[in-house]
Short mmCIF file of C-alpha atoms and ligand atoms in Angstrom, two decimals:
data_model
loop_
_atom_site.label_atom_id
_atom_site.label_comp_id
_atom_site.label_asym_id
_atom_site.label_seq_id
_atom_site.Cartn_x
_atom_site.Cartn_y
_atom_site.Cartn_z
CA UNK R 14 5.78 -23.90 12.01
CA UNK R 15 4.50 -27.19 13.42
CA UNK R 16 6.77 -30.24 13.37
CA UNK R 17 3.93 -32.57 12.37
CA UNK R 18 4.44 -33.53 8.75
CA UNK R 19 1.02 -32.96 7.22
CA UNK R 20 0.45 -33.95 3.62
CA UNK R 21 -2.28 -33.71 0.98
CA UNK R 22 -2.94 -36.21 -1.78
CA UNK R 23 -3.67 -35.47 -5.40
CA UNK R 24 -4.94 -38.18 -7.70
CA UNK R 25 -4.54 -37.51 -11.39
CA UNK R 26 -4.71 -39.94 -14.28
CA UNK R 27 -4.69 -42.94 -11.94
CA UNK R 28 -1.55 -41.83 -10.09
CA UNK R 29 -1.36 -40.51 -6.57
CA UNK R 30 0.90 -37.64 -5.57
CA UNK R 31 1.69 -36.74 -2.00
CA UNK R 32 2.15 -33.03 -1.40
CA UNK R 33 3.65 -31.52 1.77
CA UNK R 34 1.39 -29.17 3.73
CA UNK R 35 3.08 -26.11 5.20
CA UNK R 36 1.66 -24.72 8.44
CA UNK R 37 2.18 -21.14 9.58
CA UNK R 38 2.48 -19.87 13.15
CA UNK R 39 -1.22 -18.89 13.10
CA UNK R 40 -2.17 -22.38 11.84
CA UNK R 41 -2.67 -21.27 8.27
CA UNK R 42 -2.22 -24.19 5.91
CA UNK R 43 -0.86 -24.29 2.38
CA UNK R 44 -0.15 -27.16 0.00
CA UNK R 45 3.43 -26.96 -1.23
CA UNK R 46 3.25 -27.64 -4.97
CA UNK R 47 6.80 -26.62 -5.83
CA UNK R 48 7.68 -30.14 -7.05
CA UNK R 49 4.29 -30.92 -8.58
CA UNK R 50 5.23 -30.20 -12.18
CA UNK R 51 8.46 -32.15 -11.97
CA UNK R 52 6.57 -35.16 -10.62
CA UNK R 53 3.30 -35.01 -12.55
CA UNK R 54 3.65 -32.52 -15.44
CA UNK R 55 0.84 -30.48 -13.86
CA UNK R 56 0.91 -26.85 -12.82
CA UNK R 57 -1.76 -25.08 -10.76
CA UNK R 58 -3.85 -22.32 -12.35
CA UNK R 59 -5.08 -19.42 -10.23
CA UNK R 60 -5.64 -16.12 -12.10
CA UNK R 61 -5.17 -13.17 -9.78
CA UNK R 62 -3.47 -15.50 -7.25
CA UNK R 63 -6.76 -15.62 -5.35
CA UNK R 64 -5.79 -18.86 -3.64
CA UNK R 65 -2.03 -18.88 -4.02
CA UNK R 66 0.57 -18.09 -1.39
CA UNK R 67 3.60 -16.61 -3.10
CA UNK R 68 5.81 -16.80 -0.02
CA UNK R 69 6.05 -17.49 3.67
CA UNK R 70 6.48 -14.28 5.64
CA UNK R 71 6.85 -13.26 9.27
CA UNK R 72 6.02 -9.56 8.88
CA UNK R 73 2.24 -9.12 8.87
CA UNK R 74 -0.59 -11.42 9.83
CA UNK R 75 -4.13 -10.84 8.72
CA UNK R 76 -7.19 -12.94 9.18
CA UNK R 77 -9.85 -11.78 6.76
CA UNK R 78 -12.63 -13.82 8.34
CA UNK R 79 -12.01 -12.45 11.84
CA UNK R 80 -10.92 -8.95 10.78
CA UNK R 81 -7.48 -9.24 12.46
CA UNK R 82 -4.38 -7.32 11.39
CA UNK R 83 -1.07 -7.54 13.26
CA UNK R 84 2.40 -6.23 12.44
CA UNK R 85 5.06 -8.60 13.81
CA UNK R 86 2.41 -9.89 16.23
CA UNK R 87 1.28 -6.48 17.54
CA UNK R 88 -2.42 -5.64 16.94
CA UNK R 89 -2.97 -2.74 14.57
CA UNK R 90 -5.38 -1.14 17.05
CA UNK R 91 -2.63 -0.82 19.70
CA UNK R 92 -0.01 0.45 17.27
CA UNK R 93 -2.38 3.01 15.69
CA UNK R 94 -3.34 4.33 19.11
CA UNK R 95 0.03 4.40 20.86
CA UNK R 96 3.02 4.15 18.52
CA UNK R 97 4.80 6.56 16.21
CA UNK R 98 5.11 5.90 12.48
CA UNK R 99 8.91 5.66 12.64
CA UNK R 100 8.69 3.21 15.54
CA UNK R 101 6.31 1.06 13.48
CA UNK R 102 8.59 1.40 10.45
CA UNK R 103 11.50 0.06 12.51
CA UNK R 104 9.32 -2.76 13.83
CA UNK R 105 8.25 -3.83 10.35
CA UNK R 106 11.73 -3.66 8.86
CA UNK R 107 13.79 -5.09 11.73
CA UNK R 108 11.22 -7.36 13.41
CA UNK R 109 11.24 -5.92 16.95
CA UNK R 110 10.16 -2.68 18.59
CA UNK R 111 13.21 -0.43 19.01
CA UNK R 112 14.41 0.54 22.48
CA UNK R 113 14.70 4.27 23.22
CA UNK R 114 18.31 4.64 22.07
CA UNK R 115 17.75 2.63 18.87
CA UNK R 116 14.67 4.64 17.99
CA UNK R 117 16.48 7.91 18.62
CA UNK R 118 19.32 6.85 16.35
CA UNK R 119 16.86 5.71 13.67
CA UNK R 120 14.97 9.02 13.86
CA UNK R 121 18.17 11.09 13.86
CA UNK R 122 19.61 9.20 10.91
CA UNK R 123 16.37 9.75 9.00
CA UNK R 124 16.35 13.44 9.88
CA UNK R 125 19.88 13.81 8.52
CA UNK R 126 18.89 12.47 5.09
CA UNK R 127 15.72 14.40 4.29
CA UNK R 128 17.30 16.58 1.61
CA UNK R 129 17.14 15.70 -2.05
CA UNK R 130 20.10 16.20 -4.38
CA UNK R 131 19.72 19.63 -6.00
CA UNK R 132 19.78 17.98 -9.43
CA UNK R 133 16.45 16.34 -8.50
CA UNK R 134 14.94 19.83 -8.69
CA UNK R 135 15.81 19.96 -12.38
CA UNK R 136 13.79 16.81 -12.90
CA UNK R 137 10.86 18.47 -11.12
CA UNK R 138 11.13 21.36 -13.54
CA UNK R 139 10.47 18.96 -16.40
CA UNK R 140 7.05 17.82 -15.15
CA UNK R 141 3.97 19.64 -16.40
CA UNK R 142 1.90 21.34 -13.68
CA UNK R 143 -0.94 18.98 -14.62
CA UNK R 144 1.17 15.93 -13.68
CA UNK R 145 -0.59 13.52 -11.31
CA UNK R 146 1.51 13.48 -8.10
CA UNK R 147 1.60 9.67 -8.23
CA UNK R 148 3.24 9.90 -11.65
CA UNK R 149 5.78 12.32 -10.24
CA UNK R 150 6.39 10.16 -7.16
CA UNK R 151 6.93 6.98 -9.21
CA UNK R 152 9.27 8.74 -11.64
CA UNK R 153 11.34 10.34 -8.91
CA UNK R 154 11.61 7.13 -6.94
CA UNK R 155 13.04 5.49 -10.07
CA UNK R 156 15.30 8.53 -10.58
CA UNK R 157 16.82 8.11 -7.09
CA UNK R 158 18.63 5.01 -8.34
CA UNK R 159 20.67 7.25 -10.65
CA UNK R 160 21.85 9.32 -7.68
CA UNK R 161 22.86 6.26 -5.64
CA UNK R 162 24.61 3.99 -8.14
CA UNK R 163 25.77 1.55 -5.41
CA UNK R 164 22.15 0.41 -5.23
CA UNK R 165 22.63 -1.30 -8.62
CA UNK R 166 25.15 -3.72 -7.13
CA UNK R 167 23.37 -6.68 -5.49
CA UNK R 168 26.46 -7.29 -3.30
CA UNK R 169 25.71 -4.69 -0.67
CA UNK R 170 26.97 -4.55 2.89
CA UNK R 171 24.49 -4.38 5.78
CA UNK R 172 25.61 -0.77 6.40
CA UNK R 173 24.79 0.15 2.81
CA UNK R 174 21.37 -1.47 3.08
CA UNK R 175 20.73 0.42 6.35
CA UNK R 176 21.72 3.69 4.72
CA UNK R 177 19.47 3.02 1.74
CA UNK R 178 16.54 2.32 4.06
CA UNK R 179 17.23 5.54 5.97
CA UNK R 180 17.46 7.53 2.75
CA UNK R 181 14.20 6.12 1.44
CA UNK R 182 12.16 6.84 4.57
CA UNK R 183 13.80 10.28 4.88
CA UNK R 184 13.33 11.42 1.28
CA UNK R 185 9.87 10.03 0.57
CA UNK R 186 8.00 12.92 2.31
CA UNK R 187 10.24 15.47 0.58
CA UNK R 188 9.41 13.98 -2.83
CA UNK R 189 5.73 13.70 -1.92
CA UNK R 190 5.51 17.31 -0.76
CA UNK R 191 7.45 18.56 -3.78
CA UNK R 192 5.14 16.67 -6.15
CA UNK R 193 2.27 18.62 -4.54
CA UNK R 194 4.12 21.94 -4.82
CA UNK R 195 4.85 21.18 -8.47
CA UNK R 196 1.13 20.81 -9.07
CA UNK R 197 0.43 24.15 -7.38
CA UNK R 198 3.28 25.91 -9.15
CA UNK R 199 4.57 27.02 -5.72
CA UNK R 200 8.24 27.20 -4.75
CA UNK R 201 9.54 23.95 -3.27
CA UNK R 202 10.05 23.92 0.50
CA UNK R 203 13.15 22.39 2.04
CA UNK R 204 12.69 20.03 4.99
CA UNK R 205 12.80 21.64 8.44
CA UNK R 206 14.90 19.16 10.39
CA UNK R 207 13.98 20.69 13.73
CA UNK R 208 10.59 19.05 13.37
CA UNK R 209 9.46 15.45 13.75
CA UNK R 210 8.65 13.30 10.72
CA UNK R 211 4.93 14.11 10.34
CA UNK R 212 5.25 17.80 11.26
CA UNK R 213 8.11 18.22 8.80
CA UNK R 214 6.01 16.76 6.01
CA UNK R 215 3.02 18.99 6.78
CA UNK R 216 5.25 22.06 6.84
CA UNK R 217 6.81 21.16 3.47
CA UNK R 218 3.31 20.67 2.07
CA UNK R 219 1.54 23.71 3.36
CA UNK R 220 3.95 26.48 4.26
CA UNK R 221 4.43 29.30 1.79
CA UNK R 222 7.32 31.79 1.91
CA UNK R 223 5.07 34.77 2.58
CA UNK R 224 3.38 33.34 5.68
CA UNK R 225 4.20 31.78 9.05
CA UNK R 226 3.17 28.14 9.32
CA UNK R 227 2.31 26.54 12.63
CA UNK R 228 1.98 22.78 12.67
CA UNK R 229 -1.34 21.71 14.20
CA UNK R 230 -0.83 18.75 16.61
CA UNK R 231 -4.30 17.41 15.72
CA UNK R 232 -3.19 17.05 12.10
CA UNK R 233 0.14 15.52 13.14
CA UNK R 234 -1.59 12.88 15.24
CA UNK R 235 -4.13 12.11 12.48
CA UNK R 236 -1.36 11.78 9.91
CA UNK R 237 0.71 9.54 12.21
CA UNK R 238 -2.26 7.21 12.62
CA UNK R 239 -3.02 7.12 8.90
CA UNK R 240 0.57 6.26 8.04
CA UNK R 241 0.64 3.44 10.61
CA UNK R 242 -2.64 1.99 9.32
CA UNK R 243 -1.22 1.83 5.81
CA UNK R 244 2.26 0.61 6.74
CA UNK R 245 1.94 -3.01 5.62
CA UNK R 246 -0.69 -5.41 4.40
CA UNK R 247 1.09 -8.63 3.49
CA UNK R 248 1.08 -9.81 -0.14
CA UNK R 249 -1.17 -7.20 -1.80
CA UNK R 250 -0.69 -6.06 -5.40
CA UNK R 251 2.02 -3.42 -4.82
CA UNK R 252 3.89 -5.49 -2.22
CA UNK R 253 3.88 -8.51 -4.51
CA UNK R 254 5.24 -6.14 -7.14
CA UNK R 255 8.14 -5.13 -4.87
CA UNK R 256 8.96 -8.75 -4.15
CA UNK R 257 8.72 -9.85 -7.77
CA UNK R 258 10.75 -6.93 -9.16
CA UNK R 259 13.24 -7.20 -6.30
CA UNK R 260 13.60 -10.95 -6.89
CA UNK R 261 15.40 -10.16 -10.16
CA UNK R 262 17.95 -8.36 -7.91
CA UNK R 263 16.90 -5.06 -9.47
CA UNK R 264 17.81 -2.11 -7.25
CA UNK R 265 15.35 -1.19 -4.51
CA UNK R 266 14.48 2.20 -6.02
CA UNK R 267 13.28 0.49 -9.20
CA UNK R 268 11.34 -2.10 -7.21
CA UNK R 269 9.67 0.67 -5.18
CA UNK R 270 8.90 2.75 -8.27
CA UNK R 271 7.11 -0.31 -9.69
CA UNK R 272 5.18 -0.69 -6.44
CA UNK R 273 4.16 2.97 -6.47
CA UNK R 274 2.84 2.55 -10.00
CA UNK R 275 0.94 -0.60 -9.01
CA UNK R 276 -0.52 1.20 -6.00
CA UNK R 277 -1.86 3.99 -8.21
CA UNK R 278 -4.53 1.81 -9.82
CA UNK R 279 -8.14 2.48 -8.74
CA UNK R 280 -8.62 -1.11 -7.58
CA UNK R 281 -5.69 -0.72 -5.17
CA UNK R 282 -4.47 2.47 -3.46
CA UNK R 283 -6.13 4.68 -6.05
CA UNK R 284 -9.46 3.72 -4.48
CA UNK R 285 -9.17 6.43 -1.78
CA UNK R 286 -9.29 9.10 -4.49
CA UNK R 287 -12.13 7.26 -6.27
CA UNK R 288 -14.17 7.12 -3.03
CA UNK R 289 -14.09 10.89 -2.57
CA UNK R 290 -14.94 11.48 -6.22
CA UNK R 291 -17.88 9.10 -5.80
CA UNK R 292 -19.10 10.82 -2.61
CA UNK R 293 -18.71 14.23 -4.25
CA UNK R 294 -20.80 13.10 -7.19
CA UNK R 295 -23.53 11.83 -4.86
CA UNK R 296 -23.41 15.12 -2.96
CA UNK R 297 -23.34 17.44 -5.96
CA UNK R 298 -26.00 15.63 -7.98
CA UNK R 299 -28.18 14.91 -4.94
CA UNK R 300 -28.33 11.19 -5.78
CA UNK R 301 -30.19 9.16 -3.15
CA UNK R 302 -28.30 6.35 -1.38
CA UNK R 303 -30.89 3.83 -2.51
CA UNK R 304 -30.58 4.90 -6.15
CA UNK R 305 -26.78 4.77 -5.97
CA UNK R 306 -26.75 1.33 -4.38
CA UNK R 307 -29.18 0.13 -7.08
CA UNK R 308 -26.70 1.26 -9.77
CA UNK R 309 -23.93 -0.64 -8.03
CA UNK R 310 -26.10 -3.76 -7.82
CA UNK R 311 -26.88 -3.43 -11.53
CA UNK R 312 -23.10 -3.47 -12.01
CA UNK R 313 -23.07 -0.04 -13.64
CA UNK R 314 -20.24 0.78 -11.19
CA UNK R 315 -18.49 -0.49 -8.08
CA UNK R 316 -19.02 0.95 -4.66
CA UNK R 317 -15.50 2.28 -4.22
CA UNK R 318 -13.94 1.67 -0.81
CA UNK R 319 -15.99 -1.48 -0.40
CA UNK R 320 -14.90 -5.08 -0.70
CA UNK R 321 -11.55 -6.69 -0.17
CA UNK R 322 -9.76 -9.73 -1.47
CA UNK R 323 -8.98 -10.93 2.03
CA UNK R 324 -11.31 -9.22 4.54
CA UNK R 325 -14.71 -10.89 4.44
CA UNK R 326 -16.03 -9.67 7.77
CA UNK R 327 -14.62 -6.24 8.46
CA UNK R 328 -11.44 -4.34 7.71
CA UNK R 329 -10.07 -3.32 11.14
CA UNK R 330 -8.37 -0.31 9.55
CA UNK R 331 -11.75 0.99 8.33
CA UNK R 332 -13.20 0.60 11.83
CA UNK R 333 -10.36 2.68 13.33
CA UNK R 334 -10.62 5.31 10.60
CA UNK R 335 -14.39 5.66 10.87
CA UNK R 336 -13.96 6.61 14.55
CA UNK R 337 -10.96 8.77 13.75
CA UNK R 338 -12.95 10.78 11.15
CA UNK R 339 -15.38 11.90 13.85
CA UNK R 340 -12.59 12.72 16.30
CA UNK R 341 -10.49 14.70 13.83
CA UNK R 342 -13.41 16.74 12.49
CA UNK R 343 -14.62 17.43 16.01
CA UNK R 344 -11.17 18.53 17.21
CA UNK R 345 -10.77 20.77 14.19
CA UNK R 346 -14.33 22.01 14.72
CA UNK R 347 -15.23 21.18 11.14
CA UNK R 348 -18.04 19.41 9.36
CA UNK R 349 -17.76 17.47 6.15
CA UNK R 350 -20.99 16.61 4.32
CA UNK R 351 -19.15 13.73 2.64
CA UNK R 352 -18.72 12.00 6.02
CA UNK R 353 -22.49 11.95 6.53
CA UNK R 354 -22.98 10.60 3.02
CA UNK R 355 -20.33 7.92 3.60
CA UNK R 356 -21.97 6.80 6.83
CA UNK R 357 -25.44 6.66 5.24
CA UNK R 358 -24.07 4.82 2.23
CA UNK R 359 -22.39 2.31 4.50
CA UNK R 360 -25.63 1.80 6.42
CA UNK R 361 -27.68 1.25 3.25
CA UNK R 362 -25.08 -1.07 1.72
CA UNK R 363 -24.55 -3.14 4.86
CA UNK R 364 -28.25 -3.89 5.17
CA UNK R 365 -28.59 -4.86 1.51
CA UNK R 366 -28.61 -8.54 0.53
CA UNK R 367 -26.21 -7.94 -2.40
CA UNK R 368 -23.42 -6.72 -0.14
CA UNK R 369 -24.21 -9.15 2.68
CA UNK R 370 -24.15 -12.15 0.38
CA UNK R 371 -20.89 -11.09 -1.30
CA UNK R 372 -19.33 -10.16 2.06
CA UNK R 373 -18.56 -6.61 0.97
CA UNK R 374 -17.58 -4.25 3.80
CA UNK R 375 -15.90 -0.84 3.92
CA UNK R 376 -12.15 -1.12 3.45
CA UNK R 377 -9.34 1.23 4.52
CA UNK R 378 -10.01 3.54 1.60
CA UNK R 379 -13.65 4.24 2.45
CA UNK R 380 -12.93 6.63 5.33
CA UNK R 381 -9.28 7.64 4.87
CA UNK R 382 -10.17 10.25 2.25
CA UNK R 383 -12.38 12.13 4.72
CA UNK R 384 -9.37 12.57 7.02
CA UNK R 385 -7.12 13.56 4.12
CA UNK R 386 -9.71 16.22 3.27
CA UNK R 387 -9.61 17.43 6.86
CA UNK R 388 -5.83 17.73 6.44
CA UNK R 389 -6.67 19.89 3.37
CA UNK R 390 -4.94 17.53 1.00
CA UNK R 391 -6.20 17.61 -2.59
CA UNK R 392 -7.81 14.39 -3.78
CA UNK R 393 -5.00 13.42 -6.14
CA UNK R 394 -2.52 13.44 -3.22
CA UNK R 395 -4.44 10.72 -1.33
CA UNK R 396 -2.66 7.81 -2.99
CA UNK R 397 0.68 9.53 -2.44
CA UNK R 398 -0.15 9.48 1.27
CA UNK R 399 -0.93 5.78 1.02
CA UNK R 400 2.47 5.24 -0.63
CA UNK R 401 4.23 7.19 2.13
CA UNK R 402 2.57 4.99 4.71
CA UNK R 403 3.21 1.76 2.82
CA UNK R 404 6.92 2.46 2.29
CA UNK R 405 8.24 0.66 5.42
CA UNK R 406 6.11 -2.37 4.58
CA UNK R 407 7.49 -2.50 1.05
CA UNK R 408 11.03 -2.17 2.41
CA UNK R 409 10.45 -4.89 5.02
CA UNK R 410 9.07 -7.25 2.39
CA UNK R 411 11.95 -6.52 0.00
CA UNK R 412 14.49 -7.18 2.75
CA UNK R 413 12.77 -10.38 3.85
CA UNK R 414 12.54 -11.58 0.24
CA UNK R 415 16.30 -11.12 -0.23
CA UNK R 416 17.20 -12.63 3.14
CA UNK R 417 15.19 -15.77 2.44
CA UNK R 418 16.81 -15.93 -1.01
CA UNK R 419 13.44 -16.10 -2.73
CA UNK R 420 13.94 -17.35 -6.31
CA UNK R 421 13.16 -14.95 -9.12
CA UNK R 422 9.37 -14.56 -9.48
CA UNK R 423 8.35 -16.23 -12.68
CA UNK R 424 4.86 -17.75 -12.81
CA UNK R 425 3.88 -20.28 -15.46
CA UNK R 426 0.82 -20.19 -17.72
CA UNK R 427 -1.55 -22.43 -19.61
CA UNK R 428 -1.12 -21.46 -23.25
CA UNK R 429 -4.41 -21.12 -25.18
CA UNK R 430 -3.21 -19.64 -28.52
CA UNK R 431 -2.63 -21.16 -31.96
CA UNK R 432 -0.64 -24.36 -32.12
CA UNK R 433 2.41 -24.70 -34.42
CA UNK R 434 1.83 -23.62 -38.04
CA UNK R 435 4.02 -22.66 -40.99
CA UNK R 436 4.98 -19.11 -41.78
CA UNK R 437 3.50 -17.86 -45.09
CA UNK R 438 5.50 -15.09 -46.84
CA UNK R 439 3.71 -11.76 -47.23
CA UNK R 440 3.06 -12.02 -51.03
CA UNK R 441 1.42 -15.46 -50.65
CA UNK R 442 -1.05 -14.52 -47.86
N1 LIG Y 515 -18.90 -2.84 -5.38
C1 LIG Y 515 -19.78 -3.67 -5.95
N2 LIG Y 515 -19.59 -4.98 -6.17
C2 LIG Y 515 -18.42 -5.47 -5.78
C3 LIG Y 515 -17.44 -4.68 -5.17
C4 LIG Y 515 -17.72 -3.32 -4.97
N3 LIG Y 515 -16.83 -2.51 -4.40
N4 LIG Y 515 -16.36 -5.43 -4.88
C5 LIG Y 515 -16.65 -6.65 -5.32
N5 LIG Y 515 -17.89 -6.69 -5.85
C6 LIG Y 515 -18.59 -7.85 -6.39
C7 LIG Y 515 -18.07 -8.21 -7.77
O1 LIG Y 515 -18.82 -7.55 -8.79
C8 LIG Y 515 -18.21 -9.68 -7.79
O2 LIG Y 515 -19.57 -9.97 -8.04
P1 LIG Y 515 -19.98 -11.27 -8.92
O3 LIG Y 515 -19.61 -12.45 -8.08
O4 LIG Y 515 -21.45 -11.10 -9.11
O5 LIG Y 515 -19.21 -11.18 -10.19
C9 LIG Y 515 -17.92 -10.10 -6.34
O6 LIG Y 515 -18.27 -8.96 -5.56
C10 LIG Y 515 -16.50 -10.49 -6.08
O7 LIG Y 515 -15.67 -9.42 -6.58
P2 LIG Y 515 -14.22 -9.63 -7.15
O8 LIG Y 515 -13.88 -8.46 -7.98
O9 LIG Y 515 -14.12 -10.99 -7.75
O10 LIG Y 515 -13.40 -9.63 -5.80
P3 LIG Y 515 -11.85 -9.42 -5.72
O11 LIG Y 515 -11.40 -10.06 -4.47
O12 LIG Y 515 -11.19 -9.83 -6.98
O13 LIG Y 515 -11.69 -7.83 -5.62
C11 LIG Y 515 -11.50 -5.64 -4.82
C12 LIG Y 515 -11.37 -7.12 -4.48
C13 LIG Y 515 -10.96 -4.81 -3.64
C14 LIG Y 515 -10.63 -5.32 -6.05
C15 LIG Y 515 -12.97 -5.30 -5.10
O14 LIG Y 515 -13.76 -5.56 -3.96
C16 LIG Y 515 -13.17 -3.86 -5.58
O15 LIG Y 515 -13.06 -3.60 -6.77
N6 LIG Y 515 -13.49 -2.91 -4.63
C17 LIG Y 515 -13.59 -1.52 -5.00
C18 LIG Y 515 -12.21 -0.89 -5.12
C19 LIG Y 515 -11.58 -0.70 -3.76
O16 LIG Y 515 -12.18 -0.21 -2.83
N7 LIG Y 515 -10.29 -1.06 -3.67
C20 LIG Y 515 -9.50 -0.89 -2.44
C21 LIG Y 515 -9.12 -2.19 -1.83
S1 LIG Y 515 -8.49 -2.05 -0.16
C22 LIG Y 515 -7.01 -1.19 -0.28
C23 LIG Y 515 -6.03 -1.73 -1.23
O17 LIG Y 515 -5.82 -2.92 -1.38
O18 LIG Y 515 -5.39 -0.92 -1.89
#
């Protein structure tokens, strides 16, 4: 932060109020209104927090105008190309890239905690086969708090917090894969701890007792990149949920279950599923791009995977994924008609005044689904994959929120209902 004390002035009802201006390390500016109500009786009103910073944070920087995304200062492009997901997880949570020994310990600790308590299987048995895997994931994340009762005590030692973090990153793929197996009605696979994180997950997902399963390195590399690209995205809906639930000192499993449920909505992580359903509809019904875009412009529907609250130029994650789609399909020697449709749709939309004027560009969800399809994941697992990737970001934000002793999240409102009136007993109404 800069030392220069910048201020803003607000004049209301003939009185002038001086408000401190907070400056971030990337020169972002925010007016600190925390004392405004005490001094003036005024609050600020900003539905959807479109212009409100809920916190300062040193985890992720994004510049929506320039299309920049960095984790702890490292560009997403470099991390996606060169790092491993667990390395990035460590970076997000602990602030620095791990050295070799630290990373090995982190990986080994995670590998040792991949199993779920056998009683968790009984919970799985209670879900109908039609259960959406996101519903299963959210429920089981909440259920983990019952297996680790120490998590309910806000007075935790650093070692306990470390162990909780390890458990979460270790068990998430097991829960995710089991939620898929539940849907298929297949036996649940136990984690193979000889494998690395991504390979282990793929094996739990796709191996069946009757057949040998060989992990394809192309799929491992694609999955590693996808997880990194989703790993954090500053104060989005689900992350804000983690921070707000966690600010009540609720246990982390509950905070993460809330985040998973927030992520499931079609305007957030659920968009990756919605994109594929949209592309499939265009493909199956033979709808022309022009006709589809016209429907969007007439507001009959949204172009899923387009638009972003923050990115108003391009989403760097979408740029990486667009390239990655071609590479993965080529390496697997596969074609996907939906990729051609997506590219054409993007072309038509990006040259249309409606999208140009509203600054609507493809976001991370526009192309990720094509890669998930190449991994042979069913559409309703896409958001589960997003959650797996986002987990370290949620954990990092939860930890930061506690360390900075963020007060309990409790926004105010402007009340617009009836003013005081007298109760009339039922027989006199
Ligand atoms: N298709 C058509 N029109 C759109 C779209 C879209 N995808 N997105 C925004 N608009 C229009 C919207 O109708 C509005 O028009 P008008 O000014 O005429 O009322 C204008 O653009 C501004 O939209 P908004 O809803 O006020 O913008 P927002 O910042 O509140 O919403 C968004 C951001 C991501 C929810 C929105 O762009 C959207 O619904 N996109 C489709 C869903 C999607 O892809 N979500 C994934 C987001 S990225 C990953 C993640 O965060 O999980």
